[in-house]
């Protein structure tokens, strides 16, 4: 546990605490509890009479967070579930309004670093990618069963992959010979399908966008973001704030549009007009933070 805690660096922690601004006795939601780094800082701020609802799809992450947050167990509700169900979760806890909501989107470094979870093309592991292990559809099922056209759409829409048709075609050809069972299998299929990195005109690994697209599809990530955001404004007390950290343009586009819609309707004020970015020092210490964008809005009525 100590090693996990030491290695876990919450993204943009200082900015989150400054602009989410949890106060003593507040009721807060961390919709992406992860390993509990942001939650720990929030719990210290809200004090013994404050309450935190910590939600995560991933039972393994939840178990780690419970251990880390053991000193705050009396203040914390731990919920294994999807933040898209936030209204139902709060209702079942008897909570009608909250003072703050934090959503740290995407995949955690712990999930990415565990080869057995199948999220990374950089390590050999089963082709899984499920954040919630009870999800019946893994990356293996998706990659080995979807029609070519559906695969191409997923790669285009969720990975913004230029070579989506070629990759989908190569996947279908490969699985006709034998199933694509591991992360290495999928990586090799992508490498067969696309030009070399120089030919692509990109610095990122050729498999990056494909793995992102499949992961988003398996976990229905963008759908969940859109669903929960529509609910959040009605769950915030007046003066309550929502902070969302996005890691790629697909996530940030949804957040940006929803915040703009709320502001147009007079439901929120935008605490920052443009998304905050991590400082250079944080990016050096935690490379995962480099692509982070933090948006904050405050409920006005």
PDB file of C-alpha atoms in Angstrom:
ATOM      1  CA  UNK A   1       0.000   0.000   0.000  1.00  0.00           C
ATOM      2  CA  UNK A   2       2.734   2.458   0.913  1.00  0.00           C
ATOM      3  CA  UNK A   3       4.379   1.968  -2.478  1.00  0.00           C
ATOM      4  CA  UNK A   4       1.094   2.579  -4.290  1.00  0.00           C
ATOM      5  CA  UNK A   5       0.424   5.674  -2.242  1.00  0.00           C
ATOM      6  CA  UNK A   6       3.920   7.031  -2.800  1.00  0.00           C
ATOM      7  CA  UNK A   7       3.790   6.466  -6.550  1.00  0.00           C
ATOM      8  CA  UNK A   8       0.280   7.842  -7.033  1.00  0.00           C
ATOM      9  CA  UNK A   9       0.383  11.488  -8.098  1.00  0.00           C
ATOM     10  CA  UNK A  10      -3.057  13.133  -8.392  1.00  0.00           C
ATOM     11  CA  UNK A  11      -3.223  15.256 -11.535  1.00  0.00           C
ATOM     12  CA  UNK A  12      -3.411  19.046 -11.027  1.00  0.00           C
ATOM     13  CA  UNK A  13      -4.033  18.628  -7.296  1.00  0.00           C
ATOM     14  CA  UNK A  14      -3.194  22.229  -6.376  1.00  0.00           C
ATOM     15  CA  UNK A  15      -5.469  23.651  -9.061  1.00  0.00           C
ATOM     16  CA  UNK A  16      -8.308  21.279  -8.155  1.00  0.00           C
ATOM     17  CA  UNK A  17      -8.132  22.253  -4.489  1.00  0.00           C
ATOM     18  CA  UNK A  18      -7.913  25.970  -5.246  1.00  0.00           C
ATOM     19  CA  UNK A  19     -10.828  26.129  -7.655  1.00  0.00           C
ATOM     20  CA  UNK A  20     -13.093  23.339  -6.375  1.00  0.00           C
ATOM     21  CA  UNK A  21     -12.517  25.004  -3.005  1.00  0.00           C
ATOM     22  CA  UNK A  22     -13.945  22.413  -0.576  1.00  0.00           C
ATOM     23  CA  UNK A  23     -14.819  23.916   2.804  1.00  0.00           C
ATOM     24  CA  UNK A  24     -15.359  22.566   6.286  1.00  0.00           C
ATOM     25  CA  UNK A  25     -18.564  20.502   6.615  1.00  0.00           C
ATOM     26  CA  UNK A  26     -19.118  20.358   2.830  1.00  0.00           C
ATOM     27  CA  UNK A  27     -20.655  17.350   1.086  1.00  0.00           C
ATOM     28  CA  UNK A  28     -18.435  16.458  -1.874  1.00  0.00           C
ATOM     29  CA  UNK A  29     -18.414  13.901  -4.693  1.00  0.00           C
ATOM     30  CA  UNK A  30     -15.339  12.335  -6.247  1.00  0.00           C
ATOM     31  CA  UNK A  31     -16.883  10.525  -9.196  1.00  0.00           C
ATOM     32  CA  UNK A  32     -13.577   8.949 -10.208  1.00  0.00           C
ATOM     33  CA  UNK A  33     -12.063   7.939  -6.878  1.00  0.00           C
ATOM     34  CA  UNK A  34      -9.140   6.024  -8.378  1.00  0.00           C
ATOM     35  CA  UNK A  35      -6.411   5.521  -5.784  1.00  0.00           C
ATOM     36  CA  UNK A  36      -7.812   8.299  -3.597  1.00  0.00           C
ATOM     37  CA  UNK A  37      -5.256  11.073  -4.061  1.00  0.00           C
ATOM     38  CA  UNK A  38      -7.696  13.904  -4.773  1.00  0.00           C
ATOM     39  CA  UNK A  39     -10.149  12.477  -2.236  1.00  0.00           C
ATOM     40  CA  UNK A  40      -7.566  12.502   0.554  1.00  0.00           C
ATOM     41  CA  UNK A  41      -6.877  16.203   0.016  1.00  0.00           C
ATOM     42  CA  UNK A  42     -10.617  16.968  -0.067  1.00  0.00           C
ATOM     43  CA  UNK A  43     -11.279  14.987   3.126  1.00  0.00           C
ATOM     44  CA  UNK A  44      -8.564  16.888   4.985  1.00  0.00           C
ATOM     45  CA  UNK A  45     -10.254  20.132   3.973  1.00  0.00           C
ATOM     46  CA  UNK A  46     -13.894  19.266   4.779  1.00  0.00           C
ATOM     47  CA  UNK A  47     -13.147  18.004   8.289  1.00  0.00           C
ATOM     48  CA  UNK A  48     -14.836  15.348  10.442  1.00  0.00           C
ATOM     49  CA  UNK A  49     -18.368  16.651   9.818  1.00  0.00           C
ATOM     50  CA  UNK A  50     -17.950  16.836   6.063  1.00  0.00           C
ATOM     51  CA  UNK A  51     -18.881  13.941   3.800  1.00  0.00           C
ATOM     52  CA  UNK A  52     -17.330  12.540   0.633  1.00  0.00           C
ATOM     53  CA  UNK A  53     -19.023  10.198  -1.824  1.00  0.00           C
ATOM     54  CA  UNK A  54     -16.265   8.304  -3.642  1.00  0.00           C
ATOM     55  CA  UNK A  55     -17.339   6.428  -6.788  1.00  0.00           C
ATOM     56  CA  UNK A  56     -15.327   4.171  -9.073  1.00  0.00           C
ATOM     57  CA  UNK A  57     -16.164   1.501 -11.653  1.00  0.00           C
ATOM     58  CA  UNK A  58     -13.010  -0.386 -10.778  1.00  0.00           C
ATOM     59  CA  UNK A  59     -13.316  -2.507  -7.628  1.00  0.00           C
ATOM     60  CA  UNK A  60      -9.534  -2.896  -7.408  1.00  0.00           C
ATOM     61  CA  UNK A  61      -9.024   0.861  -7.368  1.00  0.00           C
ATOM     62  CA  UNK A  62     -11.816   1.206  -4.833  1.00  0.00           C
ATOM     63  CA  UNK A  63     -10.165  -1.324  -2.510  1.00  0.00           C
ATOM     64  CA  UNK A  64      -6.858   0.552  -2.717  1.00  0.00           C
ATOM     65  CA  UNK A  65      -8.587   3.862  -2.038  1.00  0.00           C
ATOM     66  CA  UNK A  66     -10.366   2.386   0.998  1.00  0.00           C
ATOM     67  CA  UNK A  67      -7.003   1.431   2.463  1.00  0.00           C
ATOM     68  CA  UNK A  68      -5.505   4.835   1.769  1.00  0.00           C
ATOM     69  CA  UNK A  69      -8.526   6.660   3.191  1.00  0.00           C
ATOM     70  CA  UNK A  70      -8.913   4.454   6.258  1.00  0.00           C
ATOM     71  CA  UNK A  71      -8.423   7.451   8.640  1.00  0.00           C
ATOM     72  CA  UNK A  72     -11.477   9.066   7.017  1.00  0.00           C
ATOM     73  CA  UNK A  73     -13.768   6.037   6.876  1.00  0.00           C
ATOM     74  CA  UNK A  74     -16.439   7.728   9.022  1.00  0.00           C
ATOM     75  CA  UNK A  75     -16.680  10.592   6.526  1.00  0.00           C
ATOM     76  CA  UNK A  76     -16.609   8.589   3.302  1.00  0.00           C
ATOM     77  CA  UNK A  77     -19.146   6.617   1.290  1.00  0.00           C
ATOM     78  CA  UNK A  78     -17.372   4.154  -1.034  1.00  0.00           C
ATOM     79  CA  UNK A  79     -19.487   3.198  -4.060  1.00  0.00           C
ATOM     80  CA  UNK A  80     -18.583   0.711  -6.786  1.00  0.00           C
ATOM     81  CA  UNK A  81     -20.441   1.981  -9.821  1.00  0.00           C
ATOM     82  CA  UNK A  82     -20.540   4.287 -12.824  1.00  0.00           C
ATOM     83  CA  UNK A  83     -20.662   8.027 -12.202  1.00  0.00           C
ATOM     84  CA  UNK A  84     -23.362   8.231 -14.875  1.00  0.00           C
ATOM     85  CA  UNK A  85     -25.714   6.971 -12.120  1.00  0.00           C
ATOM     86  CA  UNK A  86     -24.746   9.799  -9.748  1.00  0.00           C
ATOM     87  CA  UNK A  87     -28.314  10.953  -9.137  1.00  0.00           C
ATOM     88  CA  UNK A  88     -29.417   7.444  -8.130  1.00  0.00           C
ATOM     89  CA  UNK A  89     -26.322   6.919  -5.971  1.00  0.00           C
ATOM     90  CA  UNK A  90     -26.905  10.150  -4.052  1.00  0.00           C
ATOM     91  CA  UNK A  91     -30.620   9.448  -3.677  1.00  0.00           C
ATOM     92  CA  UNK A  92     -29.896   6.039  -2.158  1.00  0.00           C
ATOM     93  CA  UNK A  93     -27.551   7.728   0.331  1.00  0.00           C
ATOM     94  CA  UNK A  94     -30.231  10.267   1.248  1.00  0.00           C
ATOM     95  CA  UNK A  95     -28.258  13.167  -0.244  1.00  0.00           C
ATOM     96  CA  UNK A  96     -30.185  15.753  -2.266  1.00  0.00           C
ATOM     97  CA  UNK A  97     -27.538  18.433  -2.911  1.00  0.00           C
ATOM     98  CA  UNK A  98     -23.745  18.535  -2.821  1.00  0.00           C
ATOM     99  CA  UNK A  99     -21.219  21.355  -2.577  1.00  0.00           C
ATOM    100  CA  UNK A 100     -18.745  20.034  -5.094  1.00  0.00           C
ATOM    101  CA  UNK A 101     -18.225  17.384  -7.773  1.00  0.00           C
ATOM    102  CA  UNK A 102     -14.869  16.233  -9.163  1.00  0.00           C
ATOM    103  CA  UNK A 103     -14.505  14.111 -12.296  1.00  0.00           C
ATOM    104  CA  UNK A 104     -10.969  13.045 -13.279  1.00  0.00           C
ATOM    105  CA  UNK A 105     -11.676  11.393 -16.612  1.00  0.00           C
ATOM    106  CA  UNK A 106      -9.961   8.653 -18.550  1.00  0.00           C
ATOM    107  CA  UNK A 107      -7.703   5.870 -17.363  1.00  0.00           C
ATOM    108  CA  UNK A 108      -5.557   5.860 -14.230  1.00  0.00           C
ATOM    109  CA  UNK A 109      -1.823   5.244 -14.233  1.00  0.00           C
ATOM    110  CA  UNK A 110      -2.417   2.186 -12.027  1.00  0.00           C
ATOM    111  CA  UNK A 111      -4.795   0.661 -14.587  1.00  0.00           C
ATOM    112  CA  UNK A 112      -2.446   1.486 -17.445  1.00  0.00           C
ATOM    113  CA  UNK A 113       0.524   0.024 -15.605  1.00  0.00           C
ATOM    114  CA  UNK A 114      -1.047  -3.370 -14.866  1.00  0.00           C
ATOM    115  CA  UNK A 115      -0.419  -5.680 -17.865  1.00  0.00           C
ATOM    116  CA  UNK A 116      -3.233  -8.019 -16.773  1.00  0.00           C
ATOM    117  CA  UNK A 117      -5.804  -5.269 -17.317  1.00  0.00           C
ATOM    118  CA  UNK A 118      -4.944  -5.070 -21.011  1.00  0.00           C
ATOM    119  CA  UNK A 119      -5.040  -1.286 -21.396  1.00  0.00           C
ATOM    120  CA  UNK A 120      -1.517  -0.734 -22.705  1.00  0.00           C
ATOM    121  CA  UNK A 121       0.089  -1.707 -25.998  1.00  0.00           C
ATOM    122  CA  UNK A 122       3.474  -1.382 -24.282  1.00  0.00           C
ATOM    123  CA  UNK A 123       3.026  -4.526 -22.173  1.00  0.00           C
ATOM    124  CA  UNK A 124       1.936  -8.069 -23.013  1.00  0.00           C
ATOM    125  CA  UNK A 125      -1.403  -8.952 -21.464  1.00  0.00           C
ATOM    126  CA  UNK A 126      -4.915 -10.235 -22.167  1.00  0.00           C
ATOM    127  CA  UNK A 127      -7.038  -8.011 -24.392  1.00  0.00           C
ATOM    128  CA  UNK A 128      -9.423  -6.886 -21.651  1.00  0.00           C
ATOM    129  CA  UNK A 129      -9.644  -3.086 -21.056  1.00  0.00           C
ATOM    130  CA  UNK A 130     -12.666  -3.315 -18.739  1.00  0.00           C
ATOM    131  CA  UNK A 131     -12.662  -0.789 -15.898  1.00  0.00           C
ATOM    132  CA  UNK A 132     -15.576  -2.686 -14.367  1.00  0.00           C
ATOM    133  CA  UNK A 133     -14.792  -6.393 -14.353  1.00  0.00           C
ATOM    134  CA  UNK A 134     -18.508  -7.252 -14.290  1.00  0.00           C
ATOM    135  CA  UNK A 135     -18.881  -5.681 -17.738  1.00  0.00           C
ATOM    136  CA  UNK A 136     -19.682  -8.631 -20.059  1.00  0.00           C
ATOM    137  CA  UNK A 137     -17.985  -7.003 -23.057  1.00  0.00           C
ATOM    138  CA  UNK A 138     -14.187  -6.914 -23.023  1.00  0.00           C
ATOM    139  CA  UNK A 139     -11.866  -5.621 -25.725  1.00  0.00           C
ATOM    140  CA  UNK A 140     -11.415  -9.230 -26.844  1.00  0.00           C
ATOM    141  CA  UNK A 141     -15.153  -9.617 -27.578  1.00  0.00           C
ATOM    142  CA  UNK A 142     -15.353  -6.252 -29.284  1.00  0.00           C
ATOM    143  CA  UNK A 143     -12.289  -6.677 -31.510  1.00  0.00           C
ATOM    144  CA  UNK A 144     -13.093 -10.265 -32.472  1.00  0.00           C
ATOM    145  CA  UNK A 145     -16.829  -9.942 -33.123  1.00  0.00           C
ATOM    146  CA  UNK A 146     -17.811  -6.508 -34.463  1.00  0.00           C
ATOM    147  CA  UNK A 147     -18.344  -6.121 -38.222  1.00  0.00           C
ATOM    148  CA  UNK A 148     -15.629  -4.283 -40.123  1.00  0.00           C
ATOM    149  CA  UNK A 149     -17.731  -1.150 -40.657  1.00  0.00           C
ATOM    150  CA  UNK A 150     -18.545  -0.845 -36.942  1.00  0.00           C
ATOM    151  CA  UNK A 151     -14.896  -1.284 -36.012  1.00  0.00           C
ATOM    152  CA  UNK A 152     -13.923   1.427 -38.484  1.00  0.00           C
ATOM    153  CA  UNK A 153     -16.479   3.840 -37.003  1.00  0.00           C
ATOM    154  CA  UNK A 154     -15.173   3.202 -33.473  1.00  0.00           C
ATOM    155  CA  UNK A 155     -11.584   3.828 -34.572  1.00  0.00           C
ATOM    156  CA  UNK A 156     -12.603   6.987 -36.424  1.00  0.00           C
ATOM    157  CA  UNK A 157     -14.922   8.465 -33.805  1.00  0.00           C
ATOM    158  CA  UNK A 158     -13.221   7.419 -30.563  1.00  0.00           C
ATOM    159  CA  UNK A 159      -9.596   7.350 -31.698  1.00  0.00           C
ATOM    160  CA  UNK A 160      -9.676  10.029 -34.396  1.00  0.00           C
ATOM    161  CA  UNK A 161      -7.609   7.473 -36.306  1.00  0.00           C
ATOM    162  CA  UNK A 162      -6.789   8.519 -39.859  1.00  0.00           C
ATOM    163  CA  UNK A 163      -6.238   4.909 -40.948  1.00  0.00           C
ATOM    164  CA  UNK A 164      -9.446   3.541 -39.426  1.00  0.00           C
ATOM    165  CA  UNK A 165     -10.588   1.659 -42.536  1.00  0.00           C
ATOM    166  CA  UNK A 166      -7.235  -0.030 -43.092  1.00  0.00           C
ATOM    167  CA  UNK A 167      -6.926  -1.068 -39.450  1.00  0.00           C
ATOM    168  CA  UNK A 168     -10.494  -2.427 -39.310  1.00  0.00           C
ATOM    169  CA  UNK A 169      -9.924  -4.397 -42.518  1.00  0.00           C
ATOM    170  CA  UNK A 170      -6.681  -5.865 -41.173  1.00  0.00           C
ATOM    171  CA  UNK A 171      -8.332  -6.806 -37.862  1.00  0.00           C
ATOM    172  CA  UNK A 172     -11.068  -8.726 -39.688  1.00  0.00           C
ATOM    173  CA  UNK A 173      -8.546 -10.536 -41.883  1.00  0.00           C
ATOM    174  CA  UNK A 174      -6.354 -11.440 -38.931  1.00  0.00           C
ATOM    175  CA  UNK A 175      -9.168 -12.759 -36.725  1.00  0.00           C
ATOM    176  CA  UNK A 176     -10.384 -14.971 -39.580  1.00  0.00           C
ATOM    177  CA  UNK A 177      -7.087 -16.848 -39.229  1.00  0.00           C
ATOM    178  CA  UNK A 178      -6.902 -16.804 -35.437  1.00  0.00           C
ATOM    179  CA  UNK A 179      -8.406 -14.707 -32.613  1.00  0.00           C
ATOM    180  CA  UNK A 180      -6.713 -11.484 -31.533  1.00  0.00           C
ATOM    181  CA  UNK A 181      -6.196 -12.446 -27.892  1.00  0.00           C
ATOM    182  CA  UNK A 182      -3.539 -10.178 -26.404  1.00  0.00           C
ATOM    183  CA  UNK A 183      -2.435  -6.558 -26.382  1.00  0.00           C
ATOM    184  CA  UNK A 184       0.611  -7.613 -28.391  1.00  0.00           C
ATOM    185  CA  UNK A 185      -1.643  -9.253 -30.999  1.00  0.00           C
ATOM    186  CA  UNK A 186      -3.648  -6.057 -31.476  1.00  0.00           C
ATOM    187  CA  UNK A 187      -0.525  -3.909 -31.554  1.00  0.00           C
ATOM    188  CA  UNK A 188       0.974  -6.080 -34.295  1.00  0.00           C
ATOM    189  CA  UNK A 189      -2.225  -5.938 -36.346  1.00  0.00           C
ATOM    190  CA  UNK A 190      -2.143  -2.135 -36.226  1.00  0.00           C
ATOM    191  CA  UNK A 191       1.527  -2.053 -37.211  1.00  0.00           C
ATOM    192  CA  UNK A 192       0.714  -4.242 -40.224  1.00  0.00           C
ATOM    193  CA  UNK A 193      -2.137  -1.974 -41.274  1.00  0.00           C
ATOM    194  CA  UNK A 194      -0.629   1.506 -41.115  1.00  0.00           C
ATOM    195  CA  UNK A 195       2.387   3.227 -42.665  1.00  0.00           C
ATOM    196  CA  UNK A 196       5.509   3.684 -40.577  1.00  0.00           C
ATOM    197  CA  UNK A 197       5.446   6.530 -38.004  1.00  0.00           C
ATOM    198  CA  UNK A 198       7.377   8.665 -40.492  1.00  0.00           C
ATOM    199  CA  UNK A 199       4.755   7.944 -43.138  1.00  0.00           C
ATOM    200  CA  UNK A 200       1.998   8.790 -40.672  1.00  0.00           C
ATOM    201  CA  UNK A 201       3.585  12.150 -39.896  1.00  0.00           C
ATOM    202  CA  UNK A 202       3.072  11.563 -36.159  1.00  0.00           C
ATOM    203  CA  UNK A 203       5.334  11.119 -33.172  1.00  0.00           C
ATOM    204  CA  UNK A 204       2.974   8.920 -31.166  1.00  0.00           C
ATOM    205  CA  UNK A 205       3.053   5.136 -31.424  1.00  0.00           C
ATOM    206  CA  UNK A 206       0.863   3.875 -34.299  1.00  0.00           C
ATOM    207  CA  UNK A 207      -1.269   1.809 -31.882  1.00  0.00           C
ATOM    208  CA  UNK A 208      -2.064   4.698 -29.514  1.00  0.00           C
ATOM    209  CA  UNK A 209      -5.307   5.804 -31.153  1.00  0.00           C
ATOM    210  CA  UNK A 210      -6.600   2.276 -31.716  1.00  0.00           C
ATOM    211  CA  UNK A 211      -6.122   1.322 -28.070  1.00  0.00           C
ATOM    212  CA  UNK A 212      -7.802   4.554 -26.959  1.00  0.00           C
ATOM    213  CA  UNK A 213     -10.760   3.942 -29.260  1.00  0.00           C
ATOM    214  CA  UNK A 214     -11.303   0.347 -28.167  1.00  0.00           C
ATOM    215  CA  UNK A 215     -11.012   1.282 -24.485  1.00  0.00           C
ATOM    216  CA  UNK A 216     -13.562   4.090 -24.847  1.00  0.00           C
ATOM    217  CA  UNK A 217     -15.971   1.761 -26.656  1.00  0.00           C
ATOM    218  CA  UNK A 218     -15.619  -1.058 -24.112  1.00  0.00           C
ATOM    219  CA  UNK A 219     -16.283   1.257 -21.162  1.00  0.00           C
ATOM    220  CA  UNK A 220     -18.771   3.561 -22.938  1.00  0.00           C
ATOM    221  CA  UNK A 221     -16.731   6.442 -21.589  1.00  0.00           C
ATOM    222  CA  UNK A 222     -17.987   9.335 -23.696  1.00  0.00           C
ATOM    223  CA  UNK A 223     -21.600   8.292 -23.217  1.00  0.00           C
ATOM    224  CA  UNK A 224     -21.111   8.186 -19.440  1.00  0.00           C
ATOM    225  CA  UNK A 225     -19.530  11.659 -19.438  1.00  0.00           C
ATOM    226  CA  UNK A 226     -22.421  13.164 -21.404  1.00  0.00           C
ATOM    227  CA  UNK A 227     -25.014  11.464 -19.184  1.00  0.00           C
ATOM    228  CA  UNK A 228     -23.507  12.488 -15.842  1.00  0.00           C
ATOM    229  CA  UNK A 229     -22.863  16.081 -16.878  1.00  0.00           C
ATOM    230  CA  UNK A 230     -26.522  16.602 -17.723  1.00  0.00           C
ATOM    231  CA  UNK A 231     -27.362  15.568 -14.150  1.00  0.00           C
ATOM    232  CA  UNK A 232     -24.653  17.422 -12.249  1.00  0.00           C
ATOM    233  CA  UNK A 233     -26.001  20.952 -12.311  1.00  0.00           C
ATOM    234  CA  UNK A 234     -29.245  19.900 -10.598  1.00  0.00           C
ATOM    235  CA  UNK A 235     -27.297  18.061  -7.884  1.00  0.00           C
ATOM    236  CA  UNK A 236     -25.158  21.068  -6.957  1.00  0.00           C
ATOM    237  CA  UNK A 237     -26.264  23.420  -4.208  1.00  0.00           C
ATOM    238  CA  UNK A 238     -26.158  27.139  -5.121  1.00  0.00           C
ATOM    239  CA  UNK A 239     -22.507  28.160  -5.000  1.00  0.00           C
ATOM    240  CA  UNK A 240     -21.434  24.546  -5.462  1.00  0.00           C
ATOM    241  CA  UNK A 241     -18.740  23.814  -8.011  1.00  0.00           C
ATOM    242  CA  UNK A 242     -17.957  21.100 -10.536  1.00  0.00           C
ATOM    243  CA  UNK A 243     -14.384  20.464 -11.670  1.00  0.00           C
ATOM    244  CA  UNK A 244     -13.646  18.173 -14.617  1.00  0.00           C
ATOM    245  CA  UNK A 245     -10.210  17.034 -15.769  1.00  0.00           C
ATOM    246  CA  UNK A 246     -10.158  15.813 -19.386  1.00  0.00           C
ATOM    247  CA  UNK A 247      -7.210  14.180 -21.121  1.00  0.00           C
ATOM    248  CA  UNK A 248      -8.084  14.320 -24.803  1.00  0.00           C
ATOM    249  CA  UNK A 249     -10.153  16.442 -27.137  1.00  0.00           C
ATOM    250  CA  UNK A 250     -13.107  14.029 -27.293  1.00  0.00           C
ATOM    251  CA  UNK A 251     -13.667  14.280 -23.534  1.00  0.00           C
ATOM    252  CA  UNK A 252     -12.964  17.998 -23.356  1.00  0.00           C
ATOM    253  CA  UNK A 253     -15.335  18.784 -26.220  1.00  0.00           C
ATOM    254  CA  UNK A 254     -18.262  17.263 -24.291  1.00  0.00           C
ATOM    255  CA  UNK A 255     -17.342  19.118 -21.089  1.00  0.00           C
ATOM    256  CA  UNK A 256     -16.816  22.432 -22.869  1.00  0.00           C
ATOM    257  CA  UNK A 257     -20.178  22.249 -24.654  1.00  0.00           C
ATOM    258  CA  UNK A 258     -22.116  21.306 -21.522  1.00  0.00           C
ATOM    259  CA  UNK A 259     -20.514  24.102 -19.489  1.00  0.00           C
ATOM    260  CA  UNK A 260     -21.344  26.579 -22.260  1.00  0.00           C
ATOM    261  CA  UNK A 261     -24.958  25.398 -22.383  1.00  0.00           C
ATOM    262  CA  UNK A 262     -25.321  25.809 -18.619  1.00  0.00           C
ATOM    263  CA  UNK A 263     -23.739  29.274 -18.724  1.00  0.00           C
ATOM    264  CA  UNK A 264     -26.024  30.330 -21.592  1.00  0.00           C
ATOM    265  CA  UNK A 265     -29.048  29.219 -19.569  1.00  0.00           C
ATOM    266  CA  UNK A 266     -27.823  31.134 -16.510  1.00  0.00           C
ATOM    267  CA  UNK A 267     -27.392  27.998 -14.406  1.00  0.00           C
ATOM    268  CA  UNK A 268     -23.654  28.378 -13.845  1.00  0.00           C
ATOM    269  CA  UNK A 269     -20.846  30.849 -14.141  1.00  0.00           C
ATOM    270  CA  UNK A 270     -17.579  29.672 -15.637  1.00  0.00           C
ATOM    271  CA  UNK A 271     -14.944  30.009 -12.921  1.00  0.00           C
ATOM    272  CA  UNK A 272     -12.228  29.974 -15.588  1.00  0.00           C
ATOM    273  CA  UNK A 273     -12.932  31.007 -19.176  1.00  0.00           C
ATOM    274  CA  UNK A 274     -10.326  28.696 -20.682  1.00  0.00           C
ATOM    275  CA  UNK A 275      -9.221  25.318 -19.354  1.00  0.00           C
ATOM    276  CA  UNK A 276      -6.333  25.312 -16.902  1.00  0.00           C
ATOM    277  CA  UNK A 277      -3.246  23.331 -17.869  1.00  0.00           C
ATOM    278  CA  UNK A 278      -0.641  21.754 -15.586  1.00  0.00           C
ATOM    279  CA  UNK A 279       2.626  23.578 -15.009  1.00  0.00           C
ATOM    280  CA  UNK A 280       5.889  22.446 -16.547  1.00  0.00           C
ATOM    281  CA  UNK A 281       7.166  21.166 -13.191  1.00  0.00           C
ATOM    282  CA  UNK A 282       4.165  18.859 -12.780  1.00  0.00           C
ATOM    283  CA  UNK A 283       4.500  17.613 -16.355  1.00  0.00           C
ATOM    284  CA  UNK A 284       8.126  16.689 -15.709  1.00  0.00           C
ATOM    285  CA  UNK A 285       7.253  14.866 -12.484  1.00  0.00           C
ATOM    286  CA  UNK A 286       4.115  13.224 -13.883  1.00  0.00           C
ATOM    287  CA  UNK A 287       4.166  12.894 -17.704  1.00  0.00           C
ATOM    288  CA  UNK A 288       0.533  11.695 -17.697  1.00  0.00           C
ATOM    289  CA  UNK A 289      -0.503  15.203 -16.633  1.00  0.00           C
ATOM    290  CA  UNK A 290       0.808  16.806 -19.813  1.00  0.00           C
ATOM    291  CA  UNK A 291      -2.446  16.478 -21.761  1.00  0.00           C
ATOM    292  CA  UNK A 292      -4.750  17.384 -18.835  1.00  0.00           C
ATOM    293  CA  UNK A 293      -7.294  20.202 -19.119  1.00  0.00           C
ATOM    294  CA  UNK A 294      -9.238  21.371 -16.060  1.00  0.00           C
ATOM    295  CA  UNK A 295     -12.577  23.189 -16.381  1.00  0.00           C
ATOM    296  CA  UNK A 296     -14.569  24.542 -13.424  1.00  0.00           C
ATOM    297  CA  UNK A 297     -18.111  25.896 -13.195  1.00  0.00           C
ATOM    298  CA  UNK A 298     -20.143  27.235 -10.243  1.00  0.00           C
ATOM    299  CA  UNK A 299     -23.887  26.789  -9.741  1.00  0.00           C
ATOM    300  CA  UNK A 300     -25.558  30.187  -9.578  1.00  0.00           C
ATOM    301  CA  UNK A 301     -29.263  29.472  -8.993  1.00  0.00           C
TER     302      UNK A 301
END
